[in-house]
């Protein structure tokens, strides 16, 4: 150990209070007699303040760490609860979304990827067999059976002033069961007479052979 | 205010003076002791301060408590927490006077029957000079000197710093001190401090 180190250790012991009272008193007498030693002691004291500054800085950092740890310990249970609650809420929300989506799929299958809706145009029916179900126009005079005016009135469009009739179910097509085959010849035989189609002969009679032949051809599927 | 702790003042004091992990555990225990922070905050808030002032005073008082305990200034005439609160009150009154705001608080209100805190904080100009110098000596020297200041033995320092033995640690400590001295003496603020 060189002299510098010896002086260093002596000053350090003095400033730390590690010298006995007689040794401390003797050293103070040396300091008072030696300006260079006094300067060294002053420098040494300031260096020790620097070392204390290091300890202070470290302790301040530790205090902030302790505070954060304490805050985390206080908030961790609450955070855990809110975390679980958040997952519960997310699960319930997901189930609701799935439920609504499934219900939508079941309720409107034709709107999603199904075949296009079949809009069936009502077939024109003979006026006698199926008169349109419209609300009869109020007439100032009671209708007379068999009159031409009444027939026209029954098929005419209602006037704007009248309440709108119920629209045919074209917007929402009903479930379309398979249309049964219509026996048109039978219908024709039921509702029409030969005289409605056959030109009268010159003698006022009908041409029965021609009509019968046509009817037979139709029934046999020969439409040529 | 008595020290309502599970650990006795003697245990805490012994741990803080011994240094190392025992010191850190004891300081942490005191720092987080329920009621201590609130007592200091109430005093600061009742005497012209705010929450931020209370936090600063609490931490500065804790630094002073640690130093006073290590340097043997606490004589055990009062409970440790009472001593700490006295330091905090003394610190707040000193700060208020430094700010030019007279505070109507008599010494009896902050140190009462306990011994004088005898606490000193680093002067601002010294703090600036020392912080600048410490920034120039390197991290290893800073850590070694910190352990040295906390009264770690040279064997403990050698173990923590990875030196071959106590002699090497002692030489390194001396080298770091000389490095610090050189930096300080070359600092422009040095002349002002020594004036």
CSV table of N, CA and C in Angstrom, one decimal, chain A residues 51-167:
chain,number,residue,atom,x,y,z
A,51,UNK,N,-20.9,9.5,-3.4
A,51,UNK,CA,-21.2,8.1,-3.2
A,51,UNK,C,-22.6,8.0,-2.6
A,52,UNK,N,-22.9,9.0,-1.7
A,52,UNK,CA,-24.2,9.0,-1.1
A,52,UNK,C,-25.3,9.3,-2.1
A,53,UNK,N,-24.9,10.1,-3.1
A,53,UNK,CA,-25.8,10.4,-4.2
A,53,UNK,C,-26.2,9.1,-4.9
A,54,UNK,N,-25.2,8.3,-5.1
A,54,UNK,CA,-25.4,7.0,-5.8
A,54,UNK,C,-26.4,6.1,-5.0
A,55,UNK,N,-26.2,6.1,-3.7
A,55,UNK,CA,-27.1,5.3,-2.8
A,55,UNK,C,-28.5,5.9,-2.9
A,56,UNK,N,-28.6,7.2,-2.8
A,56,UNK,CA,-29.9,7.9,-2.9
A,56,UNK,C,-30.6,7.6,-4.2
A,57,UNK,N,-29.9,7.7,-5.3
A,57,UNK,CA,-30.5,7.4,-6.6
A,57,UNK,C,-31.0,6.0,-6.7
A,58,UNK,N,-30.2,5.1,-6.1
A,58,UNK,CA,-30.6,3.7,-6.1
A,58,UNK,C,-31.9,3.5,-5.3
A,59,UNK,N,-31.9,4.1,-4.1
A,59,UNK,CA,-33.0,4.0,-3.2
A,59,UNK,C,-34.3,4.6,-3.8
A,60,UNK,N,-34.2,5.7,-4.5
A,60,UNK,CA,-35.3,6.3,-5.1
A,60,UNK,C,-35.9,5.4,-6.2
A,61,UNK,N,-35.0,4.7,-6.9
A,61,UNK,CA,-35.5,3.8,-8.0
A,61,UNK,C,-36.2,2.6,-7.3
A,62,UNK,N,-35.7,2.2,-6.2
A,62,UNK,CA,-36.3,1.0,-5.5
A,62,UNK,C,-37.6,1.4,-4.9
A,63,UNK,N,-37.7,2.7,-4.4
A,63,UNK,CA,-39.0,3.1,-3.8
A,63,UNK,C,-40.1,3.1,-4.9
A,64,UNK,N,-39.7,3.6,-6.1
A,64,UNK,CA,-40.7,3.6,-7.2
A,64,UNK,C,-41.1,2.2,-7.6
A,65,UNK,N,-40.1,1.3,-7.5
A,65,UNK,CA,-40.4,-0.1,-7.8
A,65,UNK,C,-41.4,-0.7,-6.8
A,66,UNK,N,-41.1,-0.4,-5.5
A,66,UNK,CA,-42.0,-1.0,-4.4
A,66,UNK,C,-43.4,-0.5,-4.6
A,67,UNK,N,-43.5,0.8,-4.9
A,67,UNK,CA,-44.9,1.4,-5.1
A,67,UNK,C,-45.6,0.7,-6.2
A,68,UNK,N,-44.9,0.5,-7.4
A,68,UNK,CA,-45.5,-0.2,-8.5
A,68,UNK,C,-45.9,-1.6,-8.1
A,69,UNK,N,-45.1,-2.3,-7.4
A,69,UNK,CA,-45.4,-3.7,-7.0
A,69,UNK,C,-46.6,-3.7,-6.1
A,70,UNK,N,-46.6,-2.7,-5.1
A,70,UNK,CA,-47.8,-2.7,-4.2
A,70,UNK,C,-49.1,-2.4,-5.0
A,71,UNK,N,-49.0,-1.5,-5.9
A,71,UNK,CA,-50.2,-1.2,-6.7
A,71,UNK,C,-50.6,-2.4,-7.5
A,72,UNK,N,-49.7,-3.1,-8.1
A,72,UNK,CA,-50.0,-4.3,-8.8
A,72,UNK,C,-50.7,-5.3,-8.0
A,73,UNK,N,-50.2,-5.5,-6.7
A,73,UNK,CA,-50.8,-6.5,-5.8
A,73,UNK,C,-52.2,-6.1,-5.5
A,74,UNK,N,-52.4,-4.7,-5.4
A,74,UNK,CA,-53.8,-4.3,-5.0
A,74,UNK,C,-54.7,-4.4,-6.2
A,75,UNK,N,-54.2,-4.2,-7.4
A,75,UNK,CA,-55.1,-4.2,-8.6
A,75,UNK,C,-55.2,-5.6,-9.3
A,76,UNK,N,-54.3,-6.5,-9.0
A,76,UNK,CA,-54.4,-7.8,-9.7
A,76,UNK,C,-55.7,-8.5,-9.5
A,77,UNK,N,-56.3,-8.7,-8.2
A,77,UNK,CA,-57.5,-9.4,-8.1
A,77,UNK,C,-58.6,-8.8,-8.9
A,78,UNK,N,-58.7,-7.4,-8.8
A,78,UNK,CA,-59.8,-6.7,-9.6
A,78,UNK,C,-59.6,-7.0,-11.1
A,79,UNK,N,-58.4,-6.9,-11.5
A,79,UNK,CA,-58.1,-7.1,-12.9
A,79,UNK,C,-58.5,-8.5,-13.3
A,80,UNK,N,-58.2,-9.5,-12.4
A,80,UNK,CA,-58.5,-10.9,-12.8
A,80,UNK,C,-60.1,-11.0,-12.9
A,81,UNK,N,-60.8,-10.4,-12.0
A,81,UNK,CA,-62.3,-10.5,-12.0
A,81,UNK,C,-62.8,-9.8,-13.3
A,82,UNK,N,-62.3,-8.6,-13.6
A,82,UNK,CA,-62.8,-8.0,-14.8
A,82,UNK,C,-62.4,-8.7,-16.0
A,83,UNK,N,-61.3,-9.4,-16.0
A,83,UNK,CA,-60.8,-10.2,-17.2
A,83,UNK,C,-61.8,-11.4,-17.4
A,84,UNK,N,-62.2,-12.0,-16.3
A,84,UNK,CA,-63.2,-13.1,-16.4
A,84,UNK,C,-64.5,-12.6,-16.9
A,85,UNK,N,-64.9,-11.5,-16.3
A,85,UNK,CA,-66.2,-10.9,-16.7
A,85,UNK,C,-66.2,-10.5,-18.2
A,86,UNK,N,-65.1,-10.0,-18.6
A,86,UNK,CA,-65.0,-9.6,-20.0
A,86,UNK,C,-65.1,-10.9,-20.9
A,87,UNK,N,-64.5,-12.0,-20.5
A,87,UNK,CA,-64.6,-13.2,-21.3
A,87,UNK,C,-66.1,-13.7,-21.3
A,88,UNK,N,-66.7,-13.6,-20.2
A,88,UNK,CA,-68.1,-14.0,-20.1
A,88,UNK,C,-69.0,-13.2,-21.1
A,89,UNK,N,-68.8,-11.9,-21.0
A,89,UNK,CA,-69.5,-11.0,-21.9
A,89,UNK,C,-69.3,-11.3,-23.3
A,90,UNK,N,-68.0,-11.6,-23.7
A,90,UNK,CA,-67.7,-11.9,-25.1
A,90,UNK,C,-68.4,-13.2,-25.5
A,91,UNK,N,-68.4,-14.2,-24.6
A,91,UNK,CA,-69.0,-15.5,-24.9
A,91,UNK,C,-70.5,-15.3,-25.1
A,92,UNK,N,-71.2,-14.5,-24.2
A,92,UNK,CA,-72.6,-14.3,-24.4
A,92,UNK,C,-72.9,-13.6,-25.7
A,93,UNK,N,-72.1,-12.6,-26.0
A,93,UNK,CA,-72.3,-11.8,-27.2
A,93,UNK,C,-72.2,-12.7,-28.4
A,94,UNK,N,-71.2,-13.6,-28.4
A,94,UNK,CA,-71.0,-14.5,-29.5
A,94,UNK,C,-72.2,-15.5,-29.7
A,95,UNK,N,-72.7,-16.0,-28.6
A,95,UNK,CA,-73.8,-16.9,-28.6
A,95,UNK,C,-75.0,-16.1,-29.2
A,96,UNK,N,-75.2,-14.9,-28.8
A,96,UNK,CA,-76.4,-14.1,-29.3
A,96,UNK,C,-76.3,-13.9,-30.8
A,97,UNK,N,-75.1,-13.6,-31.3
A,97,UNK,CA,-74.9,-13.4,-32.7
A,97,UNK,C,-75.1,-14.7,-33.5
A,98,UNK,N,-74.6,-15.8,-32.9
A,98,UNK,CA,-74.8,-17.1,-33.6
A,98,UNK,C,-76.3,-17.4,-33.6
A,99,UNK,N,-77.0,-17.1,-32.5
A,99,UNK,CA,-78.4,-17.4,-32.4
A,99,UNK,C,-79.2,-16.6,-33.4
A,100,UNK,N,-79.0,-15.3,-33.5
A,100,UNK,CA,-79.7,-14.5,-34.5
A,100,UNK,C,-79.4,-14.9,-35.9
A,101,UNK,N,-78.2,-15.3,-36.2
A,101,UNK,CA,-77.8,-15.7,-37.5
A,101,UNK,C,-78.5,-17.0,-37.9
A,102,UNK,N,-78.5,-18.0,-36.9
A,102,UNK,CA,-79.2,-19.2,-37.2
A,102,UNK,C,-80.7,-19.0,-37.4
A,103,UNK,N,-81.3,-18.2,-36.6
A,103,UNK,CA,-82.7,-17.9,-36.7
A,103,UNK,C,-83.0,-17.3,-38.1
A,104,UNK,N,-82.1,-16.4,-38.5
A,104,UNK,CA,-82.3,-15.8,-39.8
A,104,UNK,C,-82.2,-16.8,-41.0
A,105,UNK,N,-81.3,-17.7,-40.8
A,105,UNK,CA,-81.2,-18.8,-41.8
A,105,UNK,C,-82.4,-19.6,-41.9
A,106,UNK,N,-83.0,-20.0,-40.7
A,106,UNK,CA,-84.1,-20.8,-40.7
A,106,UNK,C,-85.4,-20.1,-41.2
A,107,UNK,N,-85.5,-18.8,-40.9
A,107,UNK,CA,-86.7,-18.1,-41.2
A,107,UNK,C,-86.8,-17.8,-42.7
A,108,UNK,N,-85.7,-17.5,-43.4
A,108,UNK,CA,-85.8,-17.0,-44.8
A,108,UNK,C,-84.8,-17.8,-45.6
A,109,UNK,N,-85.2,-19.1,-45.8
A,109,UNK,CA,-84.3,-19.9,-46.6
A,109,UNK,C,-84.3,-19.5,-48.1
A,110,UNK,N,-85.5,-19.0,-48.6
A,110,UNK,CA,-85.6,-18.7,-50.0
A,110,UNK,C,-84.8,-17.4,-50.3
A,111,UNK,N,-84.5,-16.6,-49.2
A,111,UNK,CA,-83.8,-15.4,-49.5
A,111,UNK,C,-82.3,-15.6,-49.6
A,112,UNK,N,-81.9,-16.7,-49.1
A,112,UNK,CA,-80.5,-16.9,-49.1
A,112,UNK,C,-80.1,-18.1,-49.9
A,113,UNK,N,-79.7,-17.9,-51.1
A,113,UNK,CA,-79.2,-18.9,-52.0
A,113,UNK,C,-80.2,-19.9,-52.5
A,114,UNK,N,-81.4,-19.7,-52.2
A,114,UNK,CA,-82.4,-20.7,-52.7
A,114,UNK,C,-82.8,-20.4,-54.1
A,115,UNK,N,-83.7,-21.2,-54.6
A,115,UNK,CA,-84.1,-20.9,-56.0
A,115,UNK,C,-84.9,-19.6,-56.0
A,116,UNK,N,-84.9,-19.0,-57.1
A,116,UNK,CA,-85.7,-17.7,-57.2
A,116,UNK,C,-87.2,-18.0,-57.0
A,117,UNK,N,-87.8,-17.0,-56.4
A,117,UNK,CA,-89.2,-17.2,-56.1
A,117,UNK,C,-90.0,-17.4,-57.4
A,118,UNK,N,-91.0,-18.3,-57.4
A,118,UNK,CA,-91.8,-18.5,-58.6
A,118,UNK,C,-93.0,-17.6,-58.4
A,119,UNK,N,-93.1,-16.7,-59.4
A,119,UNK,CA,-94.3,-15.8,-59.3
A,119,UNK,C,-95.3,-16.4,-60.3
A,120,UNK,N,-96.3,-16.9,-59.8
A,120,UNK,CA,-97.3,-17.5,-60.7
A,120,UNK,C,-98.3,-16.5,-61.1
A,121,UNK,N,-98.5,-16.3,-62.3
A,121,UNK,CA,-99.5,-15.4,-62.8
A,121,UNK,C,-100.8,-16.1,-62.8
A,122,UNK,N,-101.7,-15.5,-62.2
A,122,UNK,CA,-103.0,-16.2,-62.2
A,122,UNK,C,-103.5,-16.5,-63.6
A,123,UNK,N,-103.9,-17.7,-63.8
A,123,UNK,CA,-104.3,-18.1,-65.1
A,123,UNK,C,-105.7,-17.5,-65.4
A,124,UNK,N,-105.8,-17.0,-66.6
A,124,UNK,CA,-107.1,-16.4,-66.9
A,124,UNK,C,-108.2,-17.5,-66.9
A,125,UNK,N,-109.1,-17.2,-66.1
A,125,UNK,CA,-110.2,-18.1,-66.0
A,125,UNK,C,-111.5,-17.6,-66.7
A,126,UNK,N,-112.2,-18.6,-67.1
A,126,UNK,CA,-113.4,-18.1,-67.8
A,126,UNK,C,-114.3,-17.3,-66.8
A,127,UNK,N,-114.9,-16.3,-67.3
A,127,UNK,CA,-115.6,-15.4,-66.5
A,127,UNK,C,-116.7,-16.1,-65.8
A,128,UNK,N,-117.2,-17.1,-66.3
A,128,UNK,CA,-118.4,-17.8,-65.7
A,128,UNK,C,-117.9,-18.6,-64.5
A,129,UNK,N,-116.8,-19.3,-64.8
A,129,UNK,CA,-116.3,-20.2,-63.8
A,129,UNK,C,-115.7,-19.5,-62.6
A,130,UNK,N,-115.0,-18.5,-62.8
A,130,UNK,CA,-114.3,-17.8,-61.7
A,130,UNK,C,-114.4,-16.3,-61.8
A,131,UNK,N,-115.4,-15.7,-61.5
A,131,UNK,CA,-115.5,-14.3,-61.6
A,131,UNK,C,-114.5,-13.6,-60.6
A,132,UNK,N,-114.0,-12.5,-61.0
A,132,UNK,CA,-113.0,-11.9,-60.1
A,132,UNK,C,-113.7,-11.5,-58.8
A,133,UNK,N,-112.9,-11.7,-57.8
A,133,UNK,CA,-113.4,-11.4,-56.5
A,133,UNK,C,-113.1,-10.0,-56.1
A,134,UNK,N,-113.7,-9.1,-56.7
A,134,UNK,CA,-113.6,-7.7,-56.4
A,134,UNK,C,-114.8,-7.2,-55.7
A,135,UNK,N,-114.5,-6.2,-55.0
A,135,UNK,CA,-115.7,-5.7,-54.2
A,135,UNK,C,-116.6,-5.0,-55.2
A,136,UNK,N,-117.8,-5.4,-55.2
A,136,UNK,CA,-118.7,-4.8,-56.2
A,136,UNK,C,-118.8,-3.3,-56.0
A,137,UNK,N,-118.8,-2.7,-57.1
A,137,UNK,CA,-118.9,-1.2,-57.0
A,137,UNK,C,-120.3,-0.9,-56.6
A,138,UNK,N,-120.4,0.0,-55.6
A,138,UNK,CA,-121.7,0.4,-55.2
A,138,UNK,C,-122.5,1.0,-56.4
A,139,UNK,N,-123.5,0.5,-56.6
A,139,UNK,CA,-124.3,1.0,-57.7
A,139,UNK,C,-125.5,1.7,-57.3
A,140,UNK,N,-125.8,2.8,-57.9
A,140,UNK,CA,-127.0,3.5,-57.5
A,140,UNK,C,-128.3,2.7,-57.7
A,141,UNK,N,-128.2,1.8,-58.7
A,141,UNK,CA,-129.4,0.9,-58.9
A,141,UNK,C,-129.0,-0.5,-58.7
A,142,UNK,N,-129.8,-1.3,-58.1
A,142,UNK,CA,-129.5,-2.7,-57.9
A,142,UNK,C,-129.2,-3.4,-59.2
A,143,UNK,N,-128.2,-4.2,-59.2
A,143,UNK,CA,-127.9,-4.9,-60.4
A,143,UNK,C,-129.0,-5.8,-60.9
A,144,UNK,N,-129.0,-5.9,-62.2
A,144,UNK,CA,-130.1,-6.7,-62.8
A,144,UNK,C,-129.4,-8.0,-63.4
A,145,UNK,N,-129.9,-9.0,-63.0
A,145,UNK,CA,-129.3,-10.3,-63.5
A,145,UNK,C,-129.5,-10.4,-65.0
A,146,UNK,N,-128.4,-10.8,-65.6
A,146,UNK,CA,-128.4,-11.0,-67.0
A,146,UNK,C,-128.1,-9.8,-67.9
A,147,UNK,N,-128.0,-8.7,-67.3
A,147,UNK,CA,-127.8,-7.5,-68.1
A,147,UNK,C,-126.4,-7.3,-68.5
A,148,UNK,N,-126.1,-6.8,-69.7
A,148,UNK,CA,-124.7,-6.6,-70.1
A,148,UNK,C,-124.0,-5.6,-69.3
A,149,UNK,N,-124.7,-4.6,-68.8
A,149,UNK,CA,-124.0,-3.6,-68.0
A,149,UNK,C,-123.5,-4.1,-66.7
A,150,UNK,N,-124.2,-5.0,-66.2
A,150,UNK,CA,-123.8,-5.6,-64.9
A,150,UNK,C,-122.5,-6.5,-65.1
A,151,UNK,N,-122.4,-7.2,-66.2
A,151,UNK,CA,-121.2,-8.0,-66.5
A,151,UNK,C,-120.0,-7.2,-66.6
A,152,UNK,N,-120.1,-6.1,-67.4
A,152,UNK,CA,-119.0,-5.2,-67.5
A,152,UNK,C,-118.6,-4.6,-66.2
A,153,UNK,N,-119.6,-4.2,-65.5
A,153,UNK,CA,-119.3,-3.6,-64.2
A,153,UNK,C,-118.6,-4.5,-63.3
A,154,UNK,N,-118.9,-5.8,-63.4
A,154,UNK,CA,-118.3,-6.8,-62.5
A,154,UNK,C,-116.8,-7.0,-62.8
A,155,UNK,N,-116.4,-6.8,-64.0
A,155,UNK,CA,-115.0,-7.0,-64.4
A,155,UNK,C,-114.2,-5.7,-64.5
A,156,UNK,N,-114.9,-4.6,-64.4
A,156,UNK,CA,-114.2,-3.3,-64.6
A,156,UNK,C,-113.3,-3.0,-63.4
A,157,UNK,N,-112.2,-2.2,-63.7
A,157,UNK,CA,-111.4,-1.8,-62.6
A,157,UNK,C,-112.1,-0.9,-61.7
A,158,UNK,N,-111.9,-1.0,-60.4
A,158,UNK,CA,-112.6,-0.1,-59.5
A,158,UNK,C,-112.1,1.4,-59.7
A,159,UNK,N,-113.0,2.2,-59.4
A,159,UNK,CA,-112.6,3.6,-59.5
A,159,UNK,C,-111.7,4.1,-58.4
A,160,UNK,N,-110.9,5.1,-58.7
A,160,UNK,CA,-109.9,5.5,-57.6
A,160,UNK,C,-110.6,5.8,-56.3
A,161,UNK,N,-111.8,6.3,-56.4
A,161,UNK,CA,-112.4,6.7,-55.1
A,161,UNK,C,-112.8,5.6,-54.3
A,162,UNK,N,-112.8,4.4,-54.9
A,162,UNK,CA,-113.2,3.3,-54.1
A,162,UNK,C,-112.0,2.7,-53.3
A,163,UNK,N,-112.2,2.0,-52.3
A,163,UNK,CA,-111.1,1.4,-51.6
A,163,UNK,C,-110.4,0.4,-52.5
A,164,UNK,N,-109.1,0.4,-52.4
A,164,UNK,CA,-108.3,-0.4,-53.2
A,164,UNK,C,-108.6,-1.9,-52.9
A,165,UNK,N,-108.8,-2.6,-53.9
A,165,UNK,CA,-109.0,-4.1,-53.7
A,165,UNK,C,-107.7,-4.7,-53.2
A,166,UNK,N,-107.9,-5.8,-52.6
A,166,UNK,CA,-106.7,-6.5,-52.1
A,166,UNK,C,-106.0,-7.1,-53.3
A,167,UNK,N,-104.6,-6.8,-53.3
A,167,UNK,CA,-103.8,-7.2,-54.4
A,167,UNK,C,-103.7,-8.8,-54.5
